[in-house]
Tab-separated table of C-alpha atoms and ligand atoms in Angstrom:
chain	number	residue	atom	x	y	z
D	1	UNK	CA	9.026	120.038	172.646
D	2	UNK	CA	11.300	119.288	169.613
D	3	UNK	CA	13.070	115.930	168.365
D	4	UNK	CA	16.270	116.864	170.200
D	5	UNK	CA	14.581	117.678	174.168
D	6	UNK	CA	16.707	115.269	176.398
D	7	UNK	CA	19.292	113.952	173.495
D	8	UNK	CA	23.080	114.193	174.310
D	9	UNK	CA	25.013	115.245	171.797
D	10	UNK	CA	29.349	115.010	171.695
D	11	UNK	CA	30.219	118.773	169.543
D	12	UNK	CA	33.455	118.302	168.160
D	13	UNK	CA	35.284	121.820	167.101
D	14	UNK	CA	38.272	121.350	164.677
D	15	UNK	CA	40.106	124.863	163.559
D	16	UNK	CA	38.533	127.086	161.170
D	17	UNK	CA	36.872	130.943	161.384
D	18	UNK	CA	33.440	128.776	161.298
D	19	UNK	CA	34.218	127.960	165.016
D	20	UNK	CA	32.291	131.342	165.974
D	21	UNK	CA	29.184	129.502	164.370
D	22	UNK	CA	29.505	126.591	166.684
D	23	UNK	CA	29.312	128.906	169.629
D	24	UNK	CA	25.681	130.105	168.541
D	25	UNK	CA	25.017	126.039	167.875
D	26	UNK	CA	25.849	125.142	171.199
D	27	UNK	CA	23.768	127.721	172.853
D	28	UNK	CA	20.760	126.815	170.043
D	29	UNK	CA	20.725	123.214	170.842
D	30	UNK	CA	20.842	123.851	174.351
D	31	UNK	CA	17.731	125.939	174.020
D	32	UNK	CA	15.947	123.445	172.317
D	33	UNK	CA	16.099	121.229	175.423
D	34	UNK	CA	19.603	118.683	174.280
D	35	UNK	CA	22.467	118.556	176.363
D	36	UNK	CA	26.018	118.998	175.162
D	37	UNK	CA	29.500	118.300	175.666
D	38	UNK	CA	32.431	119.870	174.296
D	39	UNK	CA	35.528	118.420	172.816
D	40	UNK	CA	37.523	120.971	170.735
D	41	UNK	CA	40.910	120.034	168.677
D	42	UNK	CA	43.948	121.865	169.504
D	43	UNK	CA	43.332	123.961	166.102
D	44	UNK	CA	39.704	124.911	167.279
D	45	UNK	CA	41.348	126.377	170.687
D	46	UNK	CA	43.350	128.886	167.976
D	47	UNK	CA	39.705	130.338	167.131
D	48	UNK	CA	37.238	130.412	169.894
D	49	UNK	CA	38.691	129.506	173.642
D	50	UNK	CA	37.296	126.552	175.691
D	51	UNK	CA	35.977	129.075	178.538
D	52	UNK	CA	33.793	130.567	175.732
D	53	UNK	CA	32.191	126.902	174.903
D	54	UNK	CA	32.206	125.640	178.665
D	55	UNK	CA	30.425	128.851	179.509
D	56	UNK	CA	27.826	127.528	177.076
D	57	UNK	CA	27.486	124.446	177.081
D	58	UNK	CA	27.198	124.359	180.798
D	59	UNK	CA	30.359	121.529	181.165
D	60	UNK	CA	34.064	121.490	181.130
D	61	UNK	CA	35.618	121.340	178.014
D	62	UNK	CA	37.433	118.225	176.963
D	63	UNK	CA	40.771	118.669	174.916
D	64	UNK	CA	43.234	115.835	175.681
D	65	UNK	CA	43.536	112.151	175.428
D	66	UNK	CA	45.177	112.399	178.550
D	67	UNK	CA	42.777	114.626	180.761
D	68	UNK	CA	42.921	113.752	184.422
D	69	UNK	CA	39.558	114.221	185.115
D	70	UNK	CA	38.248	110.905	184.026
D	71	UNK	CA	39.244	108.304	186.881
D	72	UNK	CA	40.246	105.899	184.510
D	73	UNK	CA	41.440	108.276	182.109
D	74	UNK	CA	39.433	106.968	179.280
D	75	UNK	CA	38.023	110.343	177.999
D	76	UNK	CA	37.840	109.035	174.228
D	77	UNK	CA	35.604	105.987	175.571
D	78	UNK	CA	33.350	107.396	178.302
D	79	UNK	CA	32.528	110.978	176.594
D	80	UNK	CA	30.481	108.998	173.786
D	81	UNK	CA	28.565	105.954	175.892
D	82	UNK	CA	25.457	108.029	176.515
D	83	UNK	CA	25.592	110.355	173.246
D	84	UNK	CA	22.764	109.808	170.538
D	85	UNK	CA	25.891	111.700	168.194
D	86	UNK	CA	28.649	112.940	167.696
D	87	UNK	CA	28.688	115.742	165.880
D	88	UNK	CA	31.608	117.736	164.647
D	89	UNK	CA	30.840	121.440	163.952
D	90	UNK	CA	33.091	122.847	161.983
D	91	UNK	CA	35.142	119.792	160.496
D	92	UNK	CA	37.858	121.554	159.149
D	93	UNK	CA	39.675	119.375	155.631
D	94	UNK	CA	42.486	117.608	157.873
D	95	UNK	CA	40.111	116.584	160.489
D	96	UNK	CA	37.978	114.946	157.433
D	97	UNK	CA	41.065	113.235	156.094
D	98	UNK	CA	42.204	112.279	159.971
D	99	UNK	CA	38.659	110.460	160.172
D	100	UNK	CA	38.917	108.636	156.794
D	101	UNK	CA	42.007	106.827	157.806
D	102	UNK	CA	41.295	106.117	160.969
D	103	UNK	CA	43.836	108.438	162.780
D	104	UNK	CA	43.603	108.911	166.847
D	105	UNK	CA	46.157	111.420	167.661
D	106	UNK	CA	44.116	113.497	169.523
D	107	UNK	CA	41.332	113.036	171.678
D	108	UNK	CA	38.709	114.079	168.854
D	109	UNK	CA	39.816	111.920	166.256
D	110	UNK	CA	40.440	109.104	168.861
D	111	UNK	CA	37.072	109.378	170.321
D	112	UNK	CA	35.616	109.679	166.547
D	113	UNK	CA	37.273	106.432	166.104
D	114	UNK	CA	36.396	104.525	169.200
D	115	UNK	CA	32.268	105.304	169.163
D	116	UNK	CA	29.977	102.584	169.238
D	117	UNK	CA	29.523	102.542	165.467
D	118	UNK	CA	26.110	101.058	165.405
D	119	UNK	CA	24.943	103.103	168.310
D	120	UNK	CA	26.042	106.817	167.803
D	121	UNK	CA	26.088	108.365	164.634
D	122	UNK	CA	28.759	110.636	163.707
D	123	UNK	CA	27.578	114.044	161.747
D	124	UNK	CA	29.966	115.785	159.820
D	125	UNK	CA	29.798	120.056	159.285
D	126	UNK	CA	32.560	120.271	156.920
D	127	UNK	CA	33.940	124.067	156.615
D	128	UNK	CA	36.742	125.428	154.643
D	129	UNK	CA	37.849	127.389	151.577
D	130	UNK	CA	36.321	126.895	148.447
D	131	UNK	CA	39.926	125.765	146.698
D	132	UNK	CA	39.832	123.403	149.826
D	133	UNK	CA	36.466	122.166	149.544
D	134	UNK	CA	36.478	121.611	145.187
D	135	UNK	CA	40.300	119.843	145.660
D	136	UNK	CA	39.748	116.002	143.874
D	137	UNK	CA	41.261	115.101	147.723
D	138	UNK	CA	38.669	116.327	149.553
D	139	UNK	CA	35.556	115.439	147.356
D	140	UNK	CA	37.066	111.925	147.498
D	141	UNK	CA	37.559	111.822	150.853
D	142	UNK	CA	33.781	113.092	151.558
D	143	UNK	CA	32.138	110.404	149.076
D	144	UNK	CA	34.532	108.291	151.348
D	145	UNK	CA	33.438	109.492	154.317
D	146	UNK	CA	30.190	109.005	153.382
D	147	UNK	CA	30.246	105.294	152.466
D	148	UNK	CA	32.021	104.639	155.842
D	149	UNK	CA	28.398	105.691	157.231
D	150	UNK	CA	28.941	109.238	158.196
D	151	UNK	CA	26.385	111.964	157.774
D	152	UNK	CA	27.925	114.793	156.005
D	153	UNK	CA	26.084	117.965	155.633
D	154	UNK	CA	25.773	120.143	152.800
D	155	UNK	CA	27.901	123.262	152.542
D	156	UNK	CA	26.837	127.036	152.528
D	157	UNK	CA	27.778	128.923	149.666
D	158	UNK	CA	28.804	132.853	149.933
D	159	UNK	CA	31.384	135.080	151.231
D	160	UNK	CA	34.391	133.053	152.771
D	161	UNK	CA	36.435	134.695	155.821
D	162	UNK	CA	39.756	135.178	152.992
D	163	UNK	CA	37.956	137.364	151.211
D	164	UNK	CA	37.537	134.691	148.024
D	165	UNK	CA	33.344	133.429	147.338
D	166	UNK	CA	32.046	130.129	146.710
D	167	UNK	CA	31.425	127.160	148.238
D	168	UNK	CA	32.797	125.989	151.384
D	169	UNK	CA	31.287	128.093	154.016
D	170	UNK	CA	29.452	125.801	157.228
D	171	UNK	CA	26.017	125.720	157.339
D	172	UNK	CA	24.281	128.809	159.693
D	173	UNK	CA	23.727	126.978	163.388
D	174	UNK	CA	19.613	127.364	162.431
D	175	UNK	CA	20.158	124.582	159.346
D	176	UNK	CA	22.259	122.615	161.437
D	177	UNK	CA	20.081	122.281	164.028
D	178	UNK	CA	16.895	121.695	161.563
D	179	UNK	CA	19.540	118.847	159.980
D	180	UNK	CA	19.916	117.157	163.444
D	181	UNK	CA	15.914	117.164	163.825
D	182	UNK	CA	15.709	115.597	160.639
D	183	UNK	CA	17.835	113.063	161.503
D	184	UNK	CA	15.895	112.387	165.005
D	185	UNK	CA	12.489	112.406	162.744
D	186	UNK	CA	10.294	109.239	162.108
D	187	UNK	CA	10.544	109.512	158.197
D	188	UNK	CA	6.470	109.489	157.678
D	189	UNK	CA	6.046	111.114	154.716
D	190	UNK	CA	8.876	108.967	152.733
D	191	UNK	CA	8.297	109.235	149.286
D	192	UNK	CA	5.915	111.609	149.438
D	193	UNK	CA	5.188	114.501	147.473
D	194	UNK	CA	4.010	117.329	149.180
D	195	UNK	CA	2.651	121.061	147.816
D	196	UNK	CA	2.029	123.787	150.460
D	197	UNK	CA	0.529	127.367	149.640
D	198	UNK	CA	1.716	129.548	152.511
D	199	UNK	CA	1.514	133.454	153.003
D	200	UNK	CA	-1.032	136.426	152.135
D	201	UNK	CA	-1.656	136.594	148.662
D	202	UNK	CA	-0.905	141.054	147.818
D	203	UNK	CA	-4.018	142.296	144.959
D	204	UNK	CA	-2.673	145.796	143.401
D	205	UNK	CA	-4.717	148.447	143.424
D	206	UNK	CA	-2.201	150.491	141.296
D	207	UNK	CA	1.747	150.192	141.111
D	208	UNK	CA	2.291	151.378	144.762
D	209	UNK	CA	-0.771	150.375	146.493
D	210	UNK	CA	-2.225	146.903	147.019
D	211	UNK	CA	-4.618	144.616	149.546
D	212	UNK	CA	-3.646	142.135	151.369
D	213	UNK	CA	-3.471	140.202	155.213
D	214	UNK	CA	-2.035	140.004	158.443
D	215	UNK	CA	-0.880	136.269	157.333
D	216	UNK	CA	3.418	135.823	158.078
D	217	UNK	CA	3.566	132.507	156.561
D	218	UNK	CA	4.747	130.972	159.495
D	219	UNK	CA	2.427	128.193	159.570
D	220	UNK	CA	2.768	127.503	156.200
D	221	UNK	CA	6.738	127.496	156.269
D	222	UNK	CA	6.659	125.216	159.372
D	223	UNK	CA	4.398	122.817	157.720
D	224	UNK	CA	7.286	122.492	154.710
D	225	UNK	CA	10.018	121.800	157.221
D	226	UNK	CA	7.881	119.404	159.192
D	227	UNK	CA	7.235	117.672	155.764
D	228	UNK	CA	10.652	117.846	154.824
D	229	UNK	CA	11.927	116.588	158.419
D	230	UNK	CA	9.607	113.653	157.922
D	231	UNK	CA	11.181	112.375	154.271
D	232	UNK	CA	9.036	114.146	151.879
D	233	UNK	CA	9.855	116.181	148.730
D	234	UNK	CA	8.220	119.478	149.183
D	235	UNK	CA	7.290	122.609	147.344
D	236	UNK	CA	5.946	125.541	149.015
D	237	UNK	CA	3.978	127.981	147.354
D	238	UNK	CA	4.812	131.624	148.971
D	239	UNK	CA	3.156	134.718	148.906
D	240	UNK	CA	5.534	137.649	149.836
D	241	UNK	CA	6.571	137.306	153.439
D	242	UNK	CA	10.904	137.424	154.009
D	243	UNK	CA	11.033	134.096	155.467
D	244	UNK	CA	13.899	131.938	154.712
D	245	UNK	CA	13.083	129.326	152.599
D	246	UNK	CA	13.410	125.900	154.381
D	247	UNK	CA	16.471	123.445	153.342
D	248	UNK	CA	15.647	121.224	150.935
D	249	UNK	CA	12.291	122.957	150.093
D	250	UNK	CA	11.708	124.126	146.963
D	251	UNK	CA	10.060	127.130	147.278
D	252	UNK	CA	7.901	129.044	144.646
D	253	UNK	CA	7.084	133.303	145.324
D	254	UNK	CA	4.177	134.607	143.742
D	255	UNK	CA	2.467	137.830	144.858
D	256	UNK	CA	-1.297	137.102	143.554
D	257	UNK	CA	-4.166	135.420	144.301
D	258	UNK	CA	-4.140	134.976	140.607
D	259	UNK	CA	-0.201	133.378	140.283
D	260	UNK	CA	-0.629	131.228	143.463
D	261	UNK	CA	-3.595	129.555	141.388
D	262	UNK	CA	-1.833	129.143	138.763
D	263	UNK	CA	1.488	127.949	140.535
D	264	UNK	CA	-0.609	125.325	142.107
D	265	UNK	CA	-2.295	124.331	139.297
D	266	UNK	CA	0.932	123.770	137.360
D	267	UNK	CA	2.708	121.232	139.875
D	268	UNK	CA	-0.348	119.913	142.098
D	269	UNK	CA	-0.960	116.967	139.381
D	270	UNK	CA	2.631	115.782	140.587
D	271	UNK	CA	1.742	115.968	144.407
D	272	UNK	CA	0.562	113.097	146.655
D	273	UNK	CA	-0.458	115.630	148.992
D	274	UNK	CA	-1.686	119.680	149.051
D	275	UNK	CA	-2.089	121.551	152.209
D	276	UNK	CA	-3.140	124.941	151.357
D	277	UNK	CA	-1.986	126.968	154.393
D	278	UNK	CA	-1.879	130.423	152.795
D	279	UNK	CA	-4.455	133.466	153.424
D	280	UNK	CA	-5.964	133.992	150.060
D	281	UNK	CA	-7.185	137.301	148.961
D	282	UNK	CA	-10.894	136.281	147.957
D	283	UNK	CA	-10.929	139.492	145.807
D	284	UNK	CA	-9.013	141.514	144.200
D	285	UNK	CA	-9.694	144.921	142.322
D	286	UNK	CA	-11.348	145.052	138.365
D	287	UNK	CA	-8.623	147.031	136.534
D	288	UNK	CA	-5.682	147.915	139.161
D	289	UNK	CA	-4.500	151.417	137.571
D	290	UNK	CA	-1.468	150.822	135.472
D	291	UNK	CA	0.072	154.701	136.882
D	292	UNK	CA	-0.617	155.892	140.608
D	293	UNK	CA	-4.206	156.875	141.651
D	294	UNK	CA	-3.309	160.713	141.895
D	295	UNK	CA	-5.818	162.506	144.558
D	296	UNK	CA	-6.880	165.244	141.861
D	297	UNK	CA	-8.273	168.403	142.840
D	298	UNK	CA	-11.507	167.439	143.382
D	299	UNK	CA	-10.537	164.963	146.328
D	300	UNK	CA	-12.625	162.156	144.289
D	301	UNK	CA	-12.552	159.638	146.484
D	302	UNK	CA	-11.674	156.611	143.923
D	303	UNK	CA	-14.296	153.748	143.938
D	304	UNK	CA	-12.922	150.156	143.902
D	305	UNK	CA	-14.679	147.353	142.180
D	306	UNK	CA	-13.258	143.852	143.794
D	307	UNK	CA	-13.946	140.991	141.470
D	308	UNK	CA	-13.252	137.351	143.211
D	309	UNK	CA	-10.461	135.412	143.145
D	310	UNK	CA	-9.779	131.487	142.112
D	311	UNK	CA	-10.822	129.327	144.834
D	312	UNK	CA	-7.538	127.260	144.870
D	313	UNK	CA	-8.369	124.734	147.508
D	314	UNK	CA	-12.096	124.412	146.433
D	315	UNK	CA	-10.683	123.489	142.440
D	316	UNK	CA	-7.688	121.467	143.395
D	317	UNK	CA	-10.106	119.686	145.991
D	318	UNK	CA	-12.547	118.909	143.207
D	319	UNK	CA	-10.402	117.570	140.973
D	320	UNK	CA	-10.490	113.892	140.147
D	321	UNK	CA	-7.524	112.558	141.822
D	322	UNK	CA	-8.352	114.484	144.968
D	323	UNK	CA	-12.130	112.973	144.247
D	324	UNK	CA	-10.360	109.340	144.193
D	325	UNK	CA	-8.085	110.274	147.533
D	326	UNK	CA	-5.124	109.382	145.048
D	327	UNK	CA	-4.294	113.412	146.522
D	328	UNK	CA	-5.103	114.221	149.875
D	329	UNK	CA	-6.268	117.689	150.477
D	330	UNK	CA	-5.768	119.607	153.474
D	331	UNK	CA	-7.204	123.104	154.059
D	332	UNK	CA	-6.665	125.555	156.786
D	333	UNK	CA	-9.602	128.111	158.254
D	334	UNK	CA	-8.966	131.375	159.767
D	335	UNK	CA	-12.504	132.815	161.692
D	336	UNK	CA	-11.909	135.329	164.125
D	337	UNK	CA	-15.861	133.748	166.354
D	338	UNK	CA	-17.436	130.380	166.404
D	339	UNK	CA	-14.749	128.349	165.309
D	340	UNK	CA	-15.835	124.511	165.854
D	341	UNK	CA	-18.987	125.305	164.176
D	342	UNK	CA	-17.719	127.344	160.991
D	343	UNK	CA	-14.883	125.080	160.920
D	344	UNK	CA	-16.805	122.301	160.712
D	345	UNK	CA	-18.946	123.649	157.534
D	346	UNK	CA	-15.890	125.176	156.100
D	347	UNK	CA	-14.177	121.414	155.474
D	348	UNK	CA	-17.661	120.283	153.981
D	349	UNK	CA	-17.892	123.151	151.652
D	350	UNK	CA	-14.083	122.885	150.436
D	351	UNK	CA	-14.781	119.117	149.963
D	352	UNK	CA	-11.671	118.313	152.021
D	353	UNK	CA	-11.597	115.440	154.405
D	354	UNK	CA	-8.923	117.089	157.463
D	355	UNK	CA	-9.466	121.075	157.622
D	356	UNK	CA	-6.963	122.878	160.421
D	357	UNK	CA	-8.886	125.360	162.194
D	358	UNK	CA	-7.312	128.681	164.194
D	359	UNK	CA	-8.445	131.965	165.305
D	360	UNK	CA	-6.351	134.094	163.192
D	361	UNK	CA	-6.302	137.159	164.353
D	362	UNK	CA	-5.428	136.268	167.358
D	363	UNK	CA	-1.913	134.449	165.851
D	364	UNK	CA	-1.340	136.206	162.694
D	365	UNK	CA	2.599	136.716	163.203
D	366	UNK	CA	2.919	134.726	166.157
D	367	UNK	CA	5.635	131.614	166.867
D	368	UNK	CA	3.008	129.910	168.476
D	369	UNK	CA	-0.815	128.799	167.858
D	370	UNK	CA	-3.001	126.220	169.109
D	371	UNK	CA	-5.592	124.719	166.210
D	372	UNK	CA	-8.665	122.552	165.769
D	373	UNK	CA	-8.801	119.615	163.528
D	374	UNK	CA	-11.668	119.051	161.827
D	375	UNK	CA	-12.826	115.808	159.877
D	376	UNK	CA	-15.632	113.562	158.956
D	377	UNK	CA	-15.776	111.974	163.031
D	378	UNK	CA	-15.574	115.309	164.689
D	379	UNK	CA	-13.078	117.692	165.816
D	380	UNK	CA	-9.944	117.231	168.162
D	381	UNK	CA	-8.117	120.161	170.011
D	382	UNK	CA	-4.323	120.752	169.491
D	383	UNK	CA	-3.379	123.215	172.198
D	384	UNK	CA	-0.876	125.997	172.484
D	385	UNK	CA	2.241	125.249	171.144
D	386	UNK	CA	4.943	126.333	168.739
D	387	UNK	CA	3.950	126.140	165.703
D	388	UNK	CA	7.115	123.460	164.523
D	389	UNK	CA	5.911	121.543	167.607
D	390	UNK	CA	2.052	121.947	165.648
D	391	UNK	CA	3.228	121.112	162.697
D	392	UNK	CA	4.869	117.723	163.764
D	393	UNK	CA	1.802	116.806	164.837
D	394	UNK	CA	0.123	117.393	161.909
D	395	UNK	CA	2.459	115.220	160.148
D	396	UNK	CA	1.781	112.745	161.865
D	397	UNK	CA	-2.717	113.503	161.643
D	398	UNK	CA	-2.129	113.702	157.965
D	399	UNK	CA	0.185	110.434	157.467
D	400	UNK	CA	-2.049	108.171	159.744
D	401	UNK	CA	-4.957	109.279	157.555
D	402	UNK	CA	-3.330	108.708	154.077
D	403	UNK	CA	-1.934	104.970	154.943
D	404	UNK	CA	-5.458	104.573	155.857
D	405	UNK	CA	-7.100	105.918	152.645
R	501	CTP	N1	-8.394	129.309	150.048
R	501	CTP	C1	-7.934	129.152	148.758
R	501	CTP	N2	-8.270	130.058	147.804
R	501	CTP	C2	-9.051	131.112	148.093
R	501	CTP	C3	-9.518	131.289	149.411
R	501	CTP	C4	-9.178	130.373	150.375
R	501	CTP	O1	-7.201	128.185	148.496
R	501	CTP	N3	-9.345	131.978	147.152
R	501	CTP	C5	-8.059	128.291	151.050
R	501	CTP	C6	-7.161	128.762	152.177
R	501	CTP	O2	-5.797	128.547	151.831
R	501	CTP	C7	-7.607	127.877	153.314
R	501	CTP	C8	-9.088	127.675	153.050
R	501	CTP	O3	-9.279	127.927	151.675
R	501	CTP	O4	-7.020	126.593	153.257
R	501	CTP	C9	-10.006	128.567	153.866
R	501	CTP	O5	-9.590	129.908	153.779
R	501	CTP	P1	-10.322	131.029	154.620
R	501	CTP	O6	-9.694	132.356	154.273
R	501	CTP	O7	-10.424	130.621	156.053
R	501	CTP	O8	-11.789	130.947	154.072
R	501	CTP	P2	-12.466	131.460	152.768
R	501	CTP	O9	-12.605	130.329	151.814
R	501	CTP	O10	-11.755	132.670	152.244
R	501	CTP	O11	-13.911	131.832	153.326
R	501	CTP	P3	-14.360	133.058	154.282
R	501	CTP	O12	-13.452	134.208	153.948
R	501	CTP	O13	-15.747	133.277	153.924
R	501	CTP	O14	-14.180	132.581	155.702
């Protein structure tokens, strides 16, 4: 279950190439569980056809002030009633300057114009050119648009469809969507600082060769955007997995046991709270060969001598403003038996007050997990779920306990 299951959202389409991404939004919001109807400008009909969007969405398309369909032909009035937004995906330059005075020549703009203002927020996707998007007229009519109490999204920066680069380009439908969950998400974690570790940590053994874990970072990265959803400022500590970094995340890459202790150890003094999600390497190898172990004739085969790694949870957990609760440690375990009881000795060991227990082998890679909390009363079961779905919930574990502490 996500923050949009059962919402109703209006998706506006006004012309530009970016329509194509609104196709995949559609079908993305649909499949996290939100309804959606269509209204698409004449211009958006010149890029992607209303068969294509009624197809997805499931509905007839709406184009015209003066569709029929409606018995009392009030299509601008009765589209938005039930909607918790309105969101208009791609907003092409004229459609932001049609908003900004008002205009109602079509049934977009006239439906823009005519929502319950209080009641249905209107989210804005602009998409254009970059010439279009840096012009003084736009950028004034988006701080504008803005102050008139719409939510405009960031743009995408890249490759444009005419060939030019720079900024302009819509967000992908995957930020969108994590936008609009934002937007539906109780802001917990407001003015909170946040540091996550997330990821295997990779220990060379020479230039080519390394150890390291079956650990995606999923969990970790789904933690930051559940963080982030909720209002806080978060960095995320990664070890190399190709995950996309999370909007708004600031996210740090090491490759070491050795760098991820000393990446947390640099910022965690400016964190409220550290969740160290990431599968640490608890050794890595005495003198990794600077050249590649070569076989040799005598088919030697080379002797490794592992020398432990940092404890990064145990020292940041140990440190006096973790001591004082000022920051509130979190720690993950990953035991492949007995998980309630090495769980439960694993939190008491770290010194950490909530540890997040899961059988890792078992969901290394995965979307999904189900975990075990663990703290000083006992332990409480979180069952199967996504791992977003998981991580909301741990939001909301960890900012019940630190409004208590
Ligand atoms: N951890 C850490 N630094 C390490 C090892 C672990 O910060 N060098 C953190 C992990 O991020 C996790 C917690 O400690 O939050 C437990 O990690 P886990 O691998 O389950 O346990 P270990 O401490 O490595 O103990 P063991 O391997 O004996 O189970």
């Amino acid at each position: 279950m996500t923050q949009l299951k059962n919402k109703h959202f209006v998706l506006g389409l006004t012309g530009g190439i970016a329509c194509y991404k609104a196709a995949e939004l559609c079908r993305a919001l649909m499949k996290d569980g939100a309804s959606v109807q269509v209204v698409m400008s004449e211009g958006a009909t010149q890029f992607i056809t209303p068969v294509t969007m009624q197809a997805l969405s499931g509905r007839p398309v709406f184009l015209s002030q003066w569709d029929a369909r409606e018995s009392n032909n009030m299509a601008h009035i009765n589209l938005t009633r039930e909607a918790d937004a309105i969101l208009i995906a791609p907003a092409s330059a004229e459609f932001v300057a049609k908003l900004l005075h008002g205009r109602a020549d079509d049934l977009l703009s006239l439906m823009c114009l005519a929502r319950p203002i209080d009641k249905v927020p209107l989210i804005v996707a602009p998409a254009m050119n970059k010439e279009m998007w840096g012009n003084p007229a736009t950028q004034r009519n988006m701080v504008q648009l803005k102050h008139d109490g719409a939510h405009v999204l960031d743009v995408g920066a890249g490759d444009q469809a005419c060939g030019e680069v720079g900024d302009g380009r819509m967000l992908e439908p995957e930020q969108i969507l994590e936008a609009l969950k934002a937007h539906f998400t109780e802001k917990l974690l407001e003015g909170r600082r946040v540091l996550i570790t997330a990821g295997p940590t990779y220990e060379a053994i020479d230039p080519v060769r390394g150890i390291t874990n079956l650990s995606s970072g999923k969990m970790g990265f789904a933690l930051a955007r559940a963080c982030s959803r909720a209002g806080a400022q978060v960095t995320l500590i990664s070890g190399p997995v190709s995950l996309e970094t999370p909007v708004g995340v600031e996210r740090i890459g090491v490759i070491s046991a050795q760098q991820m202790y000393e990446a947390t150890q640099e910022r965690v003094q400016n964190a409220d709270i550290f969740i160290a999600a990431a599968a640490v390497a608890d050794w890595r190898v005495h003198l990794a060969g600077e050249q590649k172990i070569k076989k040799g004739k005598d088919r030697t085969v080379p002797q490794l001598e592992l020398v432990e790694n940092p404890d990064i949870l145990k020292t940041v957990a140990s440190s006096p403003r973790a001591l004082t609760q000022e920051l509130y440690c979190v720690g993950f375990a990953a035991e492949s038996e007995n998980l309630e009881e090495l769980a439960t000795a694993k939190r008491v060991s770290k010194g950490v007050p909530l540890l997040i227990a899961n059988v890792g082998p078992q969901t290394f890679g995965l979307d999904e997990n189900a975990l075990l909390l663990v703290d000083e009363s006992g332990t409480r079961e979180l069952p199967w779920a996504s791992k977003d779905a998981l991580s909301d919930e741990l939001v909301k574990e960890i900012a019940t306990r630190i409004s208590r502490a």
